[in-house]
Amino acid sequence: MKFFVPAARDPAMAEQAWEATRRFLADQGCPTTRRRIRRLAFGHDGEDFDLVVGGIHPGLEFESFLDAGGEDQVWRYLVFVILESSGRPCYYVCTGARGVLQGFPWLVGFPSVTLIEDFEPRSRYADACRD
């Protein structure tokens, strides 16, 4: 699947959003690799999760700080980016309320991951954008 970031109007905006999220995490002491992850399945506290970029993170629906405010709440649970840490053995699941616009991302340790799927390689994505 071609790389995308939800709500980005075009590939250039998707790139900007992805890089901005990486910078935001780096500023919090969470540097990342350039790996583009589309899907991450893992176990956490006895539950199985299968998250995809553009999908909803069901594990966040019970976090009370996310319920503040009257606006549409979907953006708070929407998975915008999944990044691989370059400084610790984990992945960062970034939603609107955790890791993209504010807050700390959802951490998923390497040992708990049962499946990982990347977007198609960047070189193929870049070539497709030139057509």
Short mmCIF file of N, CA and C in Angstrom, two decimals:
data_model
loop_
_atom_site.label_atom_id
_atom_site.label_comp_id
_atom_site.label_asym_id
_atom_site.label_seq_id
_atom_site.Cartn_x
_atom_site.Cartn_y
_atom_site.Cartn_z
N MET A 1 0.84 -1.17 0.00
CA MET A 1 0.00 0.00 0.00
C MET A 1 0.89 1.24 0.00
N LYS A 2 0.45 2.26 -0.71
CA LYS A 2 1.20 3.51 -0.76
C LYS A 2 1.13 4.23 0.58
N PHE A 3 2.20 4.89 0.93
CA PHE A 3 2.28 5.65 2.18
C PHE A 3 1.26 6.78 2.17
N PHE A 4 0.62 6.99 3.32
CA PHE A 4 -0.29 8.12 3.51
C PHE A 4 -0.35 8.46 4.99
N VAL A 5 -0.85 9.64 5.27
CA VAL A 5 -1.17 10.08 6.63
C VAL A 5 -2.61 10.55 6.57
N PRO A 6 -3.48 10.07 7.46
CA PRO A 6 -4.88 10.49 7.43
C PRO A 6 -5.02 12.02 7.44
N ALA A 7 -5.96 12.50 6.68
CA ALA A 7 -6.30 13.92 6.57
C ALA A 7 -5.33 14.72 5.71
N ALA A 8 -4.24 14.12 5.25
CA ALA A 8 -3.32 14.84 4.36
C ALA A 8 -3.96 14.89 2.97
N ARG A 9 -3.95 16.08 2.36
CA ARG A 9 -4.59 16.27 1.06
C ARG A 9 -3.80 15.69 -0.11
N ASP A 10 -2.50 15.55 0.08
CA ASP A 10 -1.66 15.07 -1.01
C ASP A 10 -0.38 14.47 -0.43
N PRO A 11 0.44 13.82 -1.28
CA PRO A 11 1.67 13.19 -0.77
C PRO A 11 2.63 14.18 -0.08
N ALA A 12 2.70 15.40 -0.57
CA ALA A 12 3.60 16.39 0.05
C ALA A 12 3.14 16.71 1.48
N MET A 13 1.84 16.86 1.66
CA MET A 13 1.32 17.14 3.00
C MET A 13 1.53 15.93 3.92
N ALA A 14 1.40 14.73 3.38
CA ALA A 14 1.64 13.51 4.18
C ALA A 14 3.09 13.48 4.65
N GLU A 15 4.01 13.82 3.76
CA GLU A 15 5.44 13.86 4.14
C GLU A 15 5.68 14.88 5.25
N GLN A 16 5.08 16.06 5.12
CA GLN A 16 5.25 17.10 6.12
C GLN A 16 4.71 16.65 7.48
N ALA A 17 3.54 16.03 7.47
CA ALA A 17 2.94 15.56 8.72
C ALA A 17 3.79 14.47 9.37
N TRP A 18 4.30 13.55 8.55
CA TRP A 18 5.13 12.46 9.07
C TRP A 18 6.42 13.02 9.69
N GLU A 19 7.07 13.94 8.98
CA GLU A 19 8.31 14.54 9.49
C GLU A 19 8.04 15.39 10.74
N ALA A 20 6.93 16.12 10.75
CA ALA A 20 6.59 16.94 11.92
C ALA A 20 6.36 16.06 13.15
N THR A 21 5.72 14.91 12.96
CA THR A 21 5.49 13.99 14.07
C THR A 21 6.82 13.44 14.57
N ARG A 22 7.71 13.08 13.67
CA ARG A 22 9.04 12.59 14.07
C ARG A 22 9.79 13.66 14.86
N ARG A 23 9.72 14.91 14.42
CA ARG A 23 10.40 16.01 15.15
C ARG A 23 9.78 16.20 16.53
N PHE A 24 8.45 16.16 16.60
CA PHE A 24 7.76 16.32 17.87
C PHE A 24 8.20 15.25 18.87
N LEU A 25 8.30 14.01 18.40
CA LEU A 25 8.75 12.93 19.28
C LEU A 25 10.21 13.10 19.66
N ALA A 26 11.04 13.49 18.71
CA ALA A 26 12.46 13.70 19.00
C ALA A 26 12.63 14.79 20.06
N ASP A 27 11.81 15.83 19.98
CA ASP A 27 11.87 16.91 20.98
C ASP A 27 11.48 16.41 22.38
N GLN A 28 10.74 15.30 22.45
CA GLN A 28 10.35 14.70 23.72
C GLN A 28 11.35 13.62 24.16
N GLY A 29 12.45 13.49 23.42
CA GLY A 29 13.46 12.49 23.76
C GLY A 29 13.17 11.12 23.18
N CYS A 30 12.37 11.07 22.12
CA CYS A 30 11.98 9.81 21.49
C CYS A 30 12.36 9.81 20.01
N PRO A 31 13.64 9.68 19.68
CA PRO A 31 14.04 9.67 18.28
C PRO A 31 13.52 8.41 17.57
N THR A 32 13.31 8.53 16.28
CA THR A 32 12.73 7.43 15.50
C THR A 32 13.56 7.12 14.26
N THR A 33 13.31 5.93 13.72
CA THR A 33 13.93 5.55 12.45
C THR A 33 13.05 6.10 11.32
N ARG A 34 13.47 5.88 10.09
CA ARG A 34 12.70 6.34 8.94
C ARG A 34 11.74 5.25 8.43
N ARG A 35 11.64 4.15 9.15
CA ARG A 35 10.75 3.06 8.74
C ARG A 35 9.31 3.54 8.70
N ARG A 36 8.60 3.18 7.64
CA ARG A 36 7.19 3.58 7.46
C ARG A 36 6.30 2.38 7.73
N ILE A 37 5.69 2.37 8.89
CA ILE A 37 4.89 1.24 9.33
C ILE A 37 3.41 1.53 9.08
N ARG A 38 2.73 0.57 8.47
CA ARG A 38 1.30 0.70 8.17
C ARG A 38 0.43 -0.01 9.21
N ARG A 39 0.90 -1.15 9.70
CA ARG A 39 0.08 -1.98 10.59
C ARG A 39 0.95 -2.58 11.69
N LEU A 40 0.37 -2.66 12.89
CA LEU A 40 1.08 -3.22 14.03
C LEU A 40 0.07 -4.01 14.87
N ALA A 41 0.33 -5.29 15.03
CA ALA A 41 -0.51 -6.13 15.90
C ALA A 41 0.33 -6.51 17.12
N PHE A 42 -0.31 -6.51 18.29
CA PHE A 42 0.42 -6.76 19.53
C PHE A 42 -0.54 -7.10 20.65
N GLY A 43 0.01 -7.63 21.72
CA GLY A 43 -0.76 -7.89 22.92
C GLY A 43 -0.41 -6.87 23.99
N HIS A 44 -1.43 -6.48 24.78
CA HIS A 44 -1.20 -5.52 25.86
C HIS A 44 -2.22 -5.79 26.96
N ASP A 45 -1.73 -6.08 28.16
CA ASP A 45 -2.59 -6.35 29.33
C ASP A 45 -3.67 -7.39 29.02
N GLY A 46 -3.29 -8.46 28.35
CA GLY A 46 -4.22 -9.54 28.06
C GLY A 46 -5.15 -9.31 26.88
N GLU A 47 -5.03 -8.18 26.21
CA GLU A 47 -5.86 -7.89 25.04
C GLU A 47 -5.00 -7.89 23.79
N ASP A 48 -5.61 -8.28 22.68
CA ASP A 48 -4.93 -8.23 21.39
C ASP A 48 -5.38 -7.00 20.62
N PHE A 49 -4.41 -6.28 20.05
CA PHE A 49 -4.68 -5.10 19.24
C PHE A 49 -4.13 -5.32 17.84
N ASP A 50 -4.83 -4.80 16.86
CA ASP A 50 -4.37 -4.83 15.47
C ASP A 50 -4.66 -3.44 14.91
N LEU A 51 -3.65 -2.59 14.94
CA LEU A 51 -3.84 -1.19 14.57
C LEU A 51 -3.27 -0.91 13.19
N VAL A 52 -3.98 -0.08 12.43
CA VAL A 52 -3.51 0.34 11.12
C VAL A 52 -3.58 1.86 11.03
N VAL A 53 -2.67 2.43 10.28
CA VAL A 53 -2.72 3.87 10.02
C VAL A 53 -4.05 4.17 9.32
N GLY A 54 -4.77 5.13 9.85
CA GLY A 54 -6.08 5.48 9.33
C GLY A 54 -7.22 4.82 10.07
N GLY A 55 -6.89 3.90 10.98
CA GLY A 55 -7.91 3.21 11.78
C GLY A 55 -8.02 3.83 13.16
N ILE A 56 -8.94 3.32 13.93
CA ILE A 56 -9.18 3.81 15.29
C ILE A 56 -8.43 2.93 16.29
N HIS A 57 -7.85 3.54 17.31
CA HIS A 57 -7.17 2.82 18.39
C HIS A 57 -8.19 2.58 19.49
N PRO A 58 -8.77 1.39 19.57
CA PRO A 58 -9.82 1.14 20.56
C PRO A 58 -9.33 1.16 21.99
N GLY A 59 -8.06 0.97 22.24
CA GLY A 59 -7.54 0.95 23.60
C GLY A 59 -7.52 2.30 24.29
N LEU A 60 -7.76 3.37 23.53
CA LEU A 60 -7.71 4.71 24.12
C LEU A 60 -9.08 5.21 24.57
N GLU A 61 -10.12 4.50 24.27
CA GLU A 61 -11.46 5.00 24.56
C GLU A 61 -11.74 5.16 26.05
N PHE A 62 -10.94 4.53 26.90
CA PHE A 62 -11.18 4.62 28.33
C PHE A 62 -10.23 5.59 29.05
N GLU A 63 -9.41 6.28 28.30
CA GLU A 63 -8.50 7.24 28.91
C GLU A 63 -9.25 8.56 29.11
N SER A 64 -9.52 8.89 30.36
CA SER A 64 -10.40 10.01 30.68
C SER A 64 -9.90 11.34 30.16
N PHE A 65 -8.57 11.57 30.09
CA PHE A 65 -8.10 12.86 29.63
C PHE A 65 -8.44 13.11 28.17
N LEU A 66 -8.77 12.05 27.43
CA LEU A 66 -9.12 12.23 26.03
C LEU A 66 -10.56 12.66 25.84
N ASP A 67 -11.37 12.57 26.88
CA ASP A 67 -12.79 12.90 26.75
C ASP A 67 -13.09 14.38 26.98
N ALA A 68 -12.09 15.15 27.34
CA ALA A 68 -12.31 16.57 27.58
C ALA A 68 -12.62 17.28 26.27
N GLY A 69 -13.47 18.27 26.31
CA GLY A 69 -13.79 19.04 25.11
C GLY A 69 -15.03 18.51 24.43
N GLY A 70 -15.70 19.39 23.69
CA GLY A 70 -16.95 19.00 23.06
C GLY A 70 -16.83 18.70 21.58
N GLU A 71 -15.66 18.88 20.99
CA GLU A 71 -15.53 18.65 19.55
C GLU A 71 -15.59 17.17 19.22
N ASP A 72 -15.67 16.88 17.94
CA ASP A 72 -15.68 15.50 17.48
C ASP A 72 -14.45 14.78 18.02
N GLN A 73 -14.65 13.66 18.67
CA GLN A 73 -13.57 12.96 19.35
C GLN A 73 -12.79 12.00 18.45
N VAL A 74 -13.25 11.74 17.23
CA VAL A 74 -12.63 10.72 16.39
C VAL A 74 -11.14 10.99 16.18
N TRP A 75 -10.76 12.24 15.95
CA TRP A 75 -9.34 12.54 15.68
C TRP A 75 -8.45 12.12 16.85
N ARG A 76 -8.99 12.09 18.05
CA ARG A 76 -8.20 11.74 19.23
C ARG A 76 -7.78 10.27 19.21
N TYR A 77 -8.61 9.41 18.61
CA TYR A 77 -8.34 7.97 18.59
C TYR A 77 -7.80 7.48 17.25
N LEU A 78 -7.79 8.35 16.25
CA LEU A 78 -7.34 7.98 14.91
C LEU A 78 -5.83 7.76 14.88
N VAL A 79 -5.39 6.64 14.34
CA VAL A 79 -3.96 6.34 14.23
C VAL A 79 -3.42 7.10 13.02
N PHE A 80 -2.59 8.10 13.27
CA PHE A 80 -2.01 8.92 12.20
C PHE A 80 -0.70 8.33 11.71
N VAL A 81 0.14 7.89 12.63
CA VAL A 81 1.48 7.42 12.29
C VAL A 81 1.89 6.34 13.27
N ILE A 82 2.61 5.34 12.77
CA ILE A 82 3.25 4.34 13.63
C ILE A 82 4.74 4.41 13.32
N LEU A 83 5.53 4.68 14.34
CA LEU A 83 6.97 4.87 14.15
C LEU A 83 7.77 3.86 14.96
N GLU A 84 8.96 3.57 14.49
CA GLU A 84 9.88 2.69 15.19
C GLU A 84 10.90 3.55 15.94
N SER A 85 11.09 3.26 17.20
CA SER A 85 12.07 4.00 18.00
C SER A 85 13.48 3.67 17.56
N SER A 86 14.34 4.66 17.59
CA SER A 86 15.76 4.40 17.32
C SER A 86 16.56 4.40 18.62
N GLY A 87 15.90 4.69 19.74
CA GLY A 87 16.61 4.78 21.01
C GLY A 87 16.22 3.74 22.05
N ARG A 88 15.15 2.99 21.80
CA ARG A 88 14.70 1.97 22.74
C ARG A 88 13.94 0.90 21.95
N PRO A 89 13.76 -0.29 22.51
CA PRO A 89 13.13 -1.39 21.77
C PRO A 89 11.60 -1.29 21.78
N CYS A 90 11.08 -0.30 21.05
CA CYS A 90 9.62 -0.15 21.00
C CYS A 90 9.19 0.59 19.74
N TYR A 91 7.87 0.57 19.55
CA TYR A 91 7.23 1.33 18.48
C TYR A 91 6.37 2.39 19.13
N TYR A 92 6.12 3.47 18.40
CA TYR A 92 5.26 4.54 18.88
C TYR A 92 4.01 4.60 18.01
N VAL A 93 2.85 4.41 18.63
CA VAL A 93 1.58 4.57 17.94
C VAL A 93 1.11 5.98 18.24
N CYS A 94 0.97 6.78 17.19
CA CYS A 94 0.65 8.19 17.37
C CYS A 94 -0.76 8.51 16.89
N THR A 95 -1.56 9.03 17.81
CA THR A 95 -2.92 9.46 17.52
C THR A 95 -2.98 10.98 17.68
N GLY A 96 -4.11 11.56 17.36
CA GLY A 96 -4.25 13.00 17.51
C GLY A 96 -3.97 13.50 18.91
N ALA A 97 -4.36 12.73 19.90
CA ALA A 97 -4.18 13.15 21.29
C ALA A 97 -2.92 12.57 21.92
N ARG A 98 -2.28 11.64 21.24
CA ARG A 98 -1.09 11.00 21.82
C ARG A 98 0.01 10.90 20.77
N GLY A 99 0.85 11.93 20.71
CA GLY A 99 2.04 11.86 19.87
C GLY A 99 2.02 12.69 18.60
N VAL A 100 0.85 13.16 18.18
CA VAL A 100 0.80 13.97 16.96
C VAL A 100 0.62 15.45 17.32
N LEU A 101 -0.49 15.77 17.94
CA LEU A 101 -0.77 17.17 18.29
C LEU A 101 -0.40 17.51 19.72
N GLN A 102 -0.32 16.49 20.55
CA GLN A 102 0.00 16.70 21.96
C GLN A 102 0.34 15.36 22.59
N GLY A 103 0.81 15.41 23.80
CA GLY A 103 1.01 14.20 24.59
C GLY A 103 2.10 13.26 24.11
N PHE A 104 2.21 12.18 24.84
CA PHE A 104 3.22 11.16 24.59
C PHE A 104 2.56 10.01 23.84
N PRO A 105 3.22 9.41 22.87
CA PRO A 105 2.61 8.33 22.08
C PRO A 105 2.37 7.07 22.90
N TRP A 106 1.57 6.17 22.36
CA TRP A 106 1.32 4.86 22.94
C TRP A 106 2.55 4.02 22.61
N LEU A 107 3.23 3.47 23.62
CA LEU A 107 4.43 2.66 23.41
C LEU A 107 4.07 1.19 23.31
N VAL A 108 4.67 0.52 22.33
CA VAL A 108 4.48 -0.92 22.15
C VAL A 108 5.87 -1.54 22.10
N GLY A 109 6.19 -2.37 23.09
CA GLY A 109 7.50 -3.02 23.15
C GLY A 109 7.68 -4.08 22.07
N PHE A 110 8.88 -4.19 21.57
CA PHE A 110 9.20 -5.18 20.54
C PHE A 110 8.69 -6.58 20.89
N PRO A 111 8.90 -7.06 22.14
CA PRO A 111 8.49 -8.44 22.45
C PRO A 111 7.00 -8.70 22.34
N SER A 112 6.16 -7.67 22.48
CA SER A 112 4.71 -7.88 22.44
C SER A 112 4.14 -7.87 21.02
N VAL A 113 4.95 -7.52 20.03
CA VAL A 113 4.48 -7.42 18.64
C VAL A 113 4.33 -8.81 18.03
N THR A 114 3.16 -9.03 17.42
CA THR A 114 2.90 -10.31 16.75
C THR A 114 2.90 -10.17 15.23
N LEU A 115 2.74 -8.96 14.72
CA LEU A 115 2.75 -8.73 13.28
C LEU A 115 3.11 -7.28 13.00
N ILE A 116 3.91 -7.07 12.00
CA ILE A 116 4.25 -5.70 11.57
C ILE A 116 4.21 -5.68 10.05
N GLU A 117 3.60 -4.64 9.52
CA GLU A 117 3.49 -4.49 8.07
C GLU A 117 3.90 -3.07 7.71
N ASP A 118 4.82 -2.95 6.79
CA ASP A 118 5.29 -1.64 6.34
C ASP A 118 4.48 -1.16 5.14
N PHE A 119 4.50 0.14 4.93
CA PHE A 119 4.02 0.67 3.67
C PHE A 119 5.00 0.20 2.60
N GLU A 120 4.64 0.34 1.34
CA GLU A 120 5.58 -0.07 0.29
C GLU A 120 6.85 0.76 0.43
N PRO A 121 7.97 0.22 -0.03
CA PRO A 121 9.25 0.93 0.12
C PRO A 121 9.19 2.35 -0.43
N ARG A 122 9.91 3.23 0.22
CA ARG A 122 9.90 4.65 -0.14
C ARG A 122 10.27 4.88 -1.59
N SER A 123 11.24 4.15 -2.13
CA SER A 123 11.67 4.39 -3.50
C SER A 123 10.51 4.15 -4.47
N ARG A 124 9.71 3.10 -4.24
CA ARG A 124 8.56 2.85 -5.11
C ARG A 124 7.52 3.95 -4.93
N TYR A 125 7.35 4.41 -3.70
CA TYR A 125 6.39 5.50 -3.43
C TYR A 125 6.84 6.78 -4.13
N ALA A 126 8.13 7.12 -4.02
CA ALA A 126 8.64 8.33 -4.64
C ALA A 126 8.51 8.26 -6.16
N ASP A 127 8.79 7.08 -6.75
CA ASP A 127 8.64 6.92 -8.19
C ASP A 127 7.19 7.11 -8.62
N ALA A 128 6.26 6.58 -7.85
CA ALA A 128 4.84 6.68 -8.20
C ALA A 128 4.36 8.14 -8.15
N CYS A 129 4.94 8.92 -7.27
CA CYS A 129 4.53 10.33 -7.15
C CYS A 129 5.01 11.18 -8.33
N ARG A 130 6.05 10.73 -9.00
CA ARG A 130 6.58 11.47 -10.15
C ARG A 130 5.75 11.27 -11.40
N ASP A 131 4.96 10.20 -11.45
CA ASP A 131 4.17 9.91 -12.67
C ASP A 131 3.04 10.89 -12.86
#
